[in-house]
XYZ file of N, CA and C in Angstrom:
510
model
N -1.491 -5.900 20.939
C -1.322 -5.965 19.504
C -1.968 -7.238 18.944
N -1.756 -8.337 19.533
C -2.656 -9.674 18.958
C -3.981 -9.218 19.216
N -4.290 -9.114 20.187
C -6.024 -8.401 20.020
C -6.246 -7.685 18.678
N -5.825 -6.744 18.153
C -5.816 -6.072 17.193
C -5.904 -6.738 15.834
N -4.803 -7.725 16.031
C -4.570 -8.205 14.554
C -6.128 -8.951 14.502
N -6.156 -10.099 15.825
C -7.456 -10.771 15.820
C -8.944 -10.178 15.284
N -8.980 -9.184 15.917
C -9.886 -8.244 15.653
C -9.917 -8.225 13.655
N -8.970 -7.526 13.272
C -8.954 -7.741 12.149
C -9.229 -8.520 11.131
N -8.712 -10.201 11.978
C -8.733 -11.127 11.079
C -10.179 -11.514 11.017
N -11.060 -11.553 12.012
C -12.213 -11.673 12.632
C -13.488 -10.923 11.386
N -12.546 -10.029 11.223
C -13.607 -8.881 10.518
C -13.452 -9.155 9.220
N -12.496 -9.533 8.659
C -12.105 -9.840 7.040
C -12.704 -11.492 6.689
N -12.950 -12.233 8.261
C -13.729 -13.085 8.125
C -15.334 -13.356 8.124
N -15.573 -12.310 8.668
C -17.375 -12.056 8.590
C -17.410 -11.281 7.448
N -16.684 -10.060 7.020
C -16.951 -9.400 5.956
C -16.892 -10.873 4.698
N -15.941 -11.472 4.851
C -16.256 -12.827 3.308
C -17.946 -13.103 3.894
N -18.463 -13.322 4.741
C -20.043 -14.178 4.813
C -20.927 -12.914 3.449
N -20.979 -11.980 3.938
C -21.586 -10.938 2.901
C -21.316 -10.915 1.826
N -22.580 -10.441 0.851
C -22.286 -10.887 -0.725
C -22.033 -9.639 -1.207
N -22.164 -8.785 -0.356
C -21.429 -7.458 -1.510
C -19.901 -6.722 -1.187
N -19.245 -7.964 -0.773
C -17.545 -7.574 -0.251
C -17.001 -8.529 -1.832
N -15.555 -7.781 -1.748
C -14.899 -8.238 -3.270
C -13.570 -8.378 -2.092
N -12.607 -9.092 -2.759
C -11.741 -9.335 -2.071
C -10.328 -8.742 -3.021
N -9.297 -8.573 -2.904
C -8.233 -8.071 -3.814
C -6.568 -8.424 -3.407
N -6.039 -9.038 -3.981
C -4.498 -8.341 -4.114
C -3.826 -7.898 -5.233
N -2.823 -7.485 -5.382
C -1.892 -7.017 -6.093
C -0.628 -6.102 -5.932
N 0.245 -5.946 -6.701
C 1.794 -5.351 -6.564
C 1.498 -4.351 -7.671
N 2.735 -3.265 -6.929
C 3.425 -2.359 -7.862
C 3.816 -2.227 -8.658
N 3.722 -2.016 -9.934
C 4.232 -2.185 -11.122
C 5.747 -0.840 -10.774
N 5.069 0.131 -10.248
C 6.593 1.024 -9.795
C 7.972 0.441 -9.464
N 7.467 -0.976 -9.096
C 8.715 -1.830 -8.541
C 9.513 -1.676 -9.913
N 9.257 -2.103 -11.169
C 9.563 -2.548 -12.060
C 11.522 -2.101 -12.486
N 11.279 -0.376 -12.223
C 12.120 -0.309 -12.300
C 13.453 -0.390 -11.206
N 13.577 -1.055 -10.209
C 14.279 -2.059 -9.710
C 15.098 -2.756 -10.445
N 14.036 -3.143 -11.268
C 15.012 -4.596 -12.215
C 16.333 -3.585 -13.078
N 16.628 -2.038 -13.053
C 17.675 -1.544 -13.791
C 18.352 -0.671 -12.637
N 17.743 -0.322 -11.794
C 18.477 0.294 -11.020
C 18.821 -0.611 -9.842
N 20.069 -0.082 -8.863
C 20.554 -0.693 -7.803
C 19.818 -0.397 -6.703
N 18.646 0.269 -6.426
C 17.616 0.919 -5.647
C 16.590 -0.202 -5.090
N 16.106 -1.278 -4.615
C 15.077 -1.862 -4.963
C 13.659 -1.078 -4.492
N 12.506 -1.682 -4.615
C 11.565 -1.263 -4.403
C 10.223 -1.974 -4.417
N 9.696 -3.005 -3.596
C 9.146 -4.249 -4.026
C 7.883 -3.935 -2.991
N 6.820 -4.046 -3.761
C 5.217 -3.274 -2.745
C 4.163 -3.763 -3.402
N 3.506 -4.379 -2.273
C 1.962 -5.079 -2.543
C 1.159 -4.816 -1.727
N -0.126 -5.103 -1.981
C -0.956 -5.077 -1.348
C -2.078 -6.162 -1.417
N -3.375 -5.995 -0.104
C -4.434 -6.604 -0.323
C -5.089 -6.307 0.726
N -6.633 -6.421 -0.039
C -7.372 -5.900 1.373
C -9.346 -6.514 0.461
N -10.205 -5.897 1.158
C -11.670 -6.080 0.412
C -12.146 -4.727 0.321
N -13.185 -4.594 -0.144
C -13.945 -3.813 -0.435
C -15.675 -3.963 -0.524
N -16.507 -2.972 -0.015
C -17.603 -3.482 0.240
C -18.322 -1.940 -0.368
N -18.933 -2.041 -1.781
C -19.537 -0.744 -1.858
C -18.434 -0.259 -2.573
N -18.466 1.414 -1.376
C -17.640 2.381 -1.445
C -16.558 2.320 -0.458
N -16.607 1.339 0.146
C -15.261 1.531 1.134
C -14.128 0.420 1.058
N -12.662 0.776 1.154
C -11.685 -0.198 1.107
C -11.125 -0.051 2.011
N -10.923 -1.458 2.813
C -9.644 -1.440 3.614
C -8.895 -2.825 3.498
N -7.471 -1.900 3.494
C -6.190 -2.613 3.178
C -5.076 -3.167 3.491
N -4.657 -3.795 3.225
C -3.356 -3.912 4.174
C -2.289 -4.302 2.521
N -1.068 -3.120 3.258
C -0.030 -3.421 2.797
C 1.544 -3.750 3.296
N 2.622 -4.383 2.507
C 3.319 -4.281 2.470
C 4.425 -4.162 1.801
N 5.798 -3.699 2.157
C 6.799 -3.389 1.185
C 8.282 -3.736 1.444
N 8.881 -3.507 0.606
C 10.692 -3.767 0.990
C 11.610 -2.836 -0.138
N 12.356 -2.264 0.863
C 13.032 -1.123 -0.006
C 14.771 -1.010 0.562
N 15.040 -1.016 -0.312
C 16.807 -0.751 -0.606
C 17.496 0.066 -0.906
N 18.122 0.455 -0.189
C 19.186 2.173 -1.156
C 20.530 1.281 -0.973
N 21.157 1.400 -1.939
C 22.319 0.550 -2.170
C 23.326 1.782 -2.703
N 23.635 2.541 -2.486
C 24.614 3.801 -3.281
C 26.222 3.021 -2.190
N 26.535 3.824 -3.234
C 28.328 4.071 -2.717
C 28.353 4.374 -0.990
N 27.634 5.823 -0.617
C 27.763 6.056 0.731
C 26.612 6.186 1.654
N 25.698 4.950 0.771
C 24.401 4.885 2.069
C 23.795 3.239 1.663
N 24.041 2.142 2.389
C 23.212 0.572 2.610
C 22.386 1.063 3.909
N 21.504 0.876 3.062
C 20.523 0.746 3.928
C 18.890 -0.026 3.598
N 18.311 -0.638 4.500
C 16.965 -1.104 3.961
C 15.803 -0.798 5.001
N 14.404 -1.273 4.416
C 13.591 -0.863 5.008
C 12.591 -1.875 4.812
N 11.569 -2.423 6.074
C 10.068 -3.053 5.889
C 9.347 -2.104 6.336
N 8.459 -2.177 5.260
C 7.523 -1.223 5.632
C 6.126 -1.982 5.917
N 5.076 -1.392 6.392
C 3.507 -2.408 6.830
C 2.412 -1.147 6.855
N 1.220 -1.785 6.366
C 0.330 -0.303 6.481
C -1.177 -0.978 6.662
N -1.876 -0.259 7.538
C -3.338 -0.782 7.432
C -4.004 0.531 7.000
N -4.725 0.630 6.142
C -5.265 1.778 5.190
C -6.611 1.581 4.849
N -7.378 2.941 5.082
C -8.845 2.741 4.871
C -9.025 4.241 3.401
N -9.925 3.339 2.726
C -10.351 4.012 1.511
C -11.895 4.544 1.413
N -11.706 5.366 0.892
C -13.415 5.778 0.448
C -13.637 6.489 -0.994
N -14.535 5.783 -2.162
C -15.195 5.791 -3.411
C -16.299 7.314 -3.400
N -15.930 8.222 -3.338
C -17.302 8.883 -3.183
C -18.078 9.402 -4.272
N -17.540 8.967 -5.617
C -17.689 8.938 -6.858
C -17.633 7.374 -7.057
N -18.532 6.675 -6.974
C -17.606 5.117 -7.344
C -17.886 5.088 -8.928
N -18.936 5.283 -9.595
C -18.794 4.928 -10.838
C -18.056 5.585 -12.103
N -17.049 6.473 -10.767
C -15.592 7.217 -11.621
C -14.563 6.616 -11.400
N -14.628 5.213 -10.083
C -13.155 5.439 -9.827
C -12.593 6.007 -8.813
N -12.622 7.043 -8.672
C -11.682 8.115 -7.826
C -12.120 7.769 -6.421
N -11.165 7.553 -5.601
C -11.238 7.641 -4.068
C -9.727 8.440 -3.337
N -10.705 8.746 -2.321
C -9.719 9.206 -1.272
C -9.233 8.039 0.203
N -8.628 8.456 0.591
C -7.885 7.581 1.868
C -7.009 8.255 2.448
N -6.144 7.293 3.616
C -5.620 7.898 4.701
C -5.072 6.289 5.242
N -3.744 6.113 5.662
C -3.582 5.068 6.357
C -3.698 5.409 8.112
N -4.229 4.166 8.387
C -4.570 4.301 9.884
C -3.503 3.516 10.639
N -2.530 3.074 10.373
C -1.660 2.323 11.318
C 0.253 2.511 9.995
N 0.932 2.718 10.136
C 1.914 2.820 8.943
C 3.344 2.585 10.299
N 4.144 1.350 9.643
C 5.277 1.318 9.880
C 6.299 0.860 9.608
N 7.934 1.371 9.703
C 8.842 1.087 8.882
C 9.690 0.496 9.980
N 10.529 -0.495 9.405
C 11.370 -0.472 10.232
C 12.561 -0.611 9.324
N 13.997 -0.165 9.562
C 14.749 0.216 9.126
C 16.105 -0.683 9.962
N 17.059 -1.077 8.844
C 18.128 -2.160 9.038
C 18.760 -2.071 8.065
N 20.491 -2.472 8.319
C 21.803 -2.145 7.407
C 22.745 -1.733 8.120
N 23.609 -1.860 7.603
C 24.989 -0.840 7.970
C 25.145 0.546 8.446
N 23.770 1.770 7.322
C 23.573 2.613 8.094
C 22.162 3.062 8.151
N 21.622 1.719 9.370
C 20.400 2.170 9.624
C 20.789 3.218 10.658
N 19.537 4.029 10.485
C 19.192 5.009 11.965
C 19.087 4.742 12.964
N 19.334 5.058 14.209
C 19.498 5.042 15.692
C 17.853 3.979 15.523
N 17.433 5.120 15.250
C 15.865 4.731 15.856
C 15.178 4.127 14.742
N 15.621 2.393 14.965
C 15.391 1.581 13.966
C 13.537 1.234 13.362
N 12.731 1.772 14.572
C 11.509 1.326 14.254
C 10.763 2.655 14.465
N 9.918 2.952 12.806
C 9.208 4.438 12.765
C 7.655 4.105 12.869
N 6.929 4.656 13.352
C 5.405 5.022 13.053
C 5.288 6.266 12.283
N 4.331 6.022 11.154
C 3.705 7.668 10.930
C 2.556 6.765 9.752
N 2.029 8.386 9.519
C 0.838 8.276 8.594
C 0.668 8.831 7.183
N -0.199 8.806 6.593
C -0.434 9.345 5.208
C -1.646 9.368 4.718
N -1.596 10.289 3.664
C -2.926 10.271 2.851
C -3.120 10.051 1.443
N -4.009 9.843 0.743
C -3.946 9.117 -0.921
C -4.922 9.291 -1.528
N -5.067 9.805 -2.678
C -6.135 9.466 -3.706
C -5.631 9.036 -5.026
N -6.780 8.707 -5.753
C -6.079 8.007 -6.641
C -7.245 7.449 -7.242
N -7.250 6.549 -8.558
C -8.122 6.023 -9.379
C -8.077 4.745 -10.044
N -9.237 3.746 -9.504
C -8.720 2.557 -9.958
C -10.278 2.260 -10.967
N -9.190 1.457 -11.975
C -10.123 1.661 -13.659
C -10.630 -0.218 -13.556
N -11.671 -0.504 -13.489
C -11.740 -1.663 -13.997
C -11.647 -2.245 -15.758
N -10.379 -3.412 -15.820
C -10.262 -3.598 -16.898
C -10.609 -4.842 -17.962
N -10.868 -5.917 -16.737
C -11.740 -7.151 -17.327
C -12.249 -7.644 -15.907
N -13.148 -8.790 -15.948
C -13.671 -9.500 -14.437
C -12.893 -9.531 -13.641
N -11.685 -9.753 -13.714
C -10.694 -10.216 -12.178
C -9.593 -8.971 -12.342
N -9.506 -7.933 -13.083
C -8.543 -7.692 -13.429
C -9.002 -5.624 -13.285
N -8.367 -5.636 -12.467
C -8.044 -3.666 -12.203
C -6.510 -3.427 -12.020
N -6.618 -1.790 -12.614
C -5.341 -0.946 -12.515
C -5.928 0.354 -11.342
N -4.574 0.523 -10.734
C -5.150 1.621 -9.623
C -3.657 2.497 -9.425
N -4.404 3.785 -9.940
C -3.284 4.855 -9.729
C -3.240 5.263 -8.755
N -2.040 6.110 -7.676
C -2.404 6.214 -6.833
C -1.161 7.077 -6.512
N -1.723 8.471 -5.353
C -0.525 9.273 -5.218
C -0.924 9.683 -3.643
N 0.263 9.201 -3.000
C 0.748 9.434 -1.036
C 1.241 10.457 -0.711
N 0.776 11.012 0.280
C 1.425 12.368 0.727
C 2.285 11.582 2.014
N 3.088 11.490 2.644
C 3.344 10.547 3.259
C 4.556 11.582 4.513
N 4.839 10.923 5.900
C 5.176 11.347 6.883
C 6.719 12.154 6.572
N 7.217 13.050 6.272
C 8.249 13.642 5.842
C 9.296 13.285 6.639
N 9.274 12.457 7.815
C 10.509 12.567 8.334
C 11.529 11.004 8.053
N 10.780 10.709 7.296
C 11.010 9.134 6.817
C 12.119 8.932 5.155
N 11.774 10.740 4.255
C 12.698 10.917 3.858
C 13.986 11.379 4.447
N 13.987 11.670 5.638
C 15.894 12.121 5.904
C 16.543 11.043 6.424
N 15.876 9.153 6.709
C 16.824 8.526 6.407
C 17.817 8.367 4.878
N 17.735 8.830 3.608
C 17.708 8.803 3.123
C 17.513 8.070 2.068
N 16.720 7.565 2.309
C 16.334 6.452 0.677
C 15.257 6.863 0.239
N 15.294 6.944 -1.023
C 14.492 8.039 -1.882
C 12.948 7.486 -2.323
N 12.782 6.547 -2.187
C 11.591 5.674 -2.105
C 10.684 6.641 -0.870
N 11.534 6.502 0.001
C 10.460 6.710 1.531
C 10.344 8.185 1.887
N 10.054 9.150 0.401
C 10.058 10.543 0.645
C 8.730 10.399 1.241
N 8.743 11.881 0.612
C 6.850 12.601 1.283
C 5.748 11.991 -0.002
N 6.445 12.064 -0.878
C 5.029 12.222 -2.149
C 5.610 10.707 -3.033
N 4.925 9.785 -2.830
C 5.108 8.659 -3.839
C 3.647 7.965 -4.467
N 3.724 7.665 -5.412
C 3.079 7.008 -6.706
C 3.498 5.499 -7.270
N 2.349 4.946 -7.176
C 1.617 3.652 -6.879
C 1.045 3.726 -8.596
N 1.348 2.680 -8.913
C 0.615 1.645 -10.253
C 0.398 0.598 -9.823
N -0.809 0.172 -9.145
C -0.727 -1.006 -8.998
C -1.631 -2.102 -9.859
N -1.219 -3.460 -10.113
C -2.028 -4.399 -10.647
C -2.701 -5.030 -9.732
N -4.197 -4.699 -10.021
C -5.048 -5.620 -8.851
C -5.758 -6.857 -9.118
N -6.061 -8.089 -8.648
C -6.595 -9.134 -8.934
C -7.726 -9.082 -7.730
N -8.925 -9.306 -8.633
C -10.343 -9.452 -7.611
C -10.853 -10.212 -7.641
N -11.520 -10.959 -6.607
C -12.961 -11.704 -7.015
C -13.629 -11.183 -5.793
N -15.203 -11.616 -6.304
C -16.007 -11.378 -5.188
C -17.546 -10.992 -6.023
N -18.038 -9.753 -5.173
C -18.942 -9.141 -5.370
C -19.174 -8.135 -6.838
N -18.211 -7.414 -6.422
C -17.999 -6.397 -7.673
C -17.447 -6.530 -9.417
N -17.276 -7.981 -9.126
C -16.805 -8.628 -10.647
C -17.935 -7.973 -11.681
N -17.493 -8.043 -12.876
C -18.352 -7.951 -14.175
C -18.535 -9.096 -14.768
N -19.701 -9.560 -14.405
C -19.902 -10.725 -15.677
C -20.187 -10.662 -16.993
């Protein structure tokens, strides 16, 4: 697994030498509503982009707080994207590495999950440093019958992105 990460870090470090990589983070605006419900839901991301292709890394933290279920969750994802329309926006993806691990009172036996997913979605540039990116997961179904409603099959992403790099608008 350190090989791996290395590997990674390695690559996000030669990809900065090249002038046509953009670099990015940003969070969920979906979180937002957290701040009214007892549910939390707290998810970011960051990754570069070169062209037409993104890869990402995310992470998250999620809470079901009800009467007869505490439970929480970290979640981690390494995710690759592809633009095949870029001057629409629209890309498709697929995460290549996705995992949760799960803790509380009533976590599941089997505290640590792997699975995968897929996504498209559309991210709008809205000034130089500044994108919105919609985005909808088909995601591993068995991750909803712990029950917290966050970690169904089908979830939706608003996210606020901050860039610099290559792809800025001057």
């Amino acid at each position: 697994m350190k090989k791996k990460l290395a590997f990674i870090l390695i690559a996000f470090i030669a990809a900065g030498q090249l002038h046509a990589v953009s670099f990015y983070a940003g969070a969920d605006l979906m979180s937002l509503d957290s701040l009214i419900n007892r549910n939390i839901f707290i998810r970011g991301e960051a990754g570069m982009r070169s062209e037409d292709v993104r890869i990402s890394v995310g992470a998250g933290y999620f809470r079901c707080d009800d009467a007869d279920l505490k439970v929480s969750a970290v979640t981690s994802s390494l995710s690759f994207d592809c633009h095949p329309f870029m001057p629409l926006g629209f890309y498709v993806g697929a995460t290549l590495i996705g995992h949760t691990w799960f803790f509380g009172p009533d976590a599941p036996e089997e505290e640590s999950r792997f699975g995968t997913s897929i996504r498209a979605g559309w991210t709008f540039d809205l000034m130089k440093h500044l994108s919105l990116d919609l985005r909808v997961s088909v995601h591993d179904p068995s991750l909803k019958e712990e029950g917290i409603p966050q970690l169904g099959t089908y979830r939706f992403a608003f996210l606020v992105l901050y860039r610099t790099g290559a792809d800025n608008k001057e």
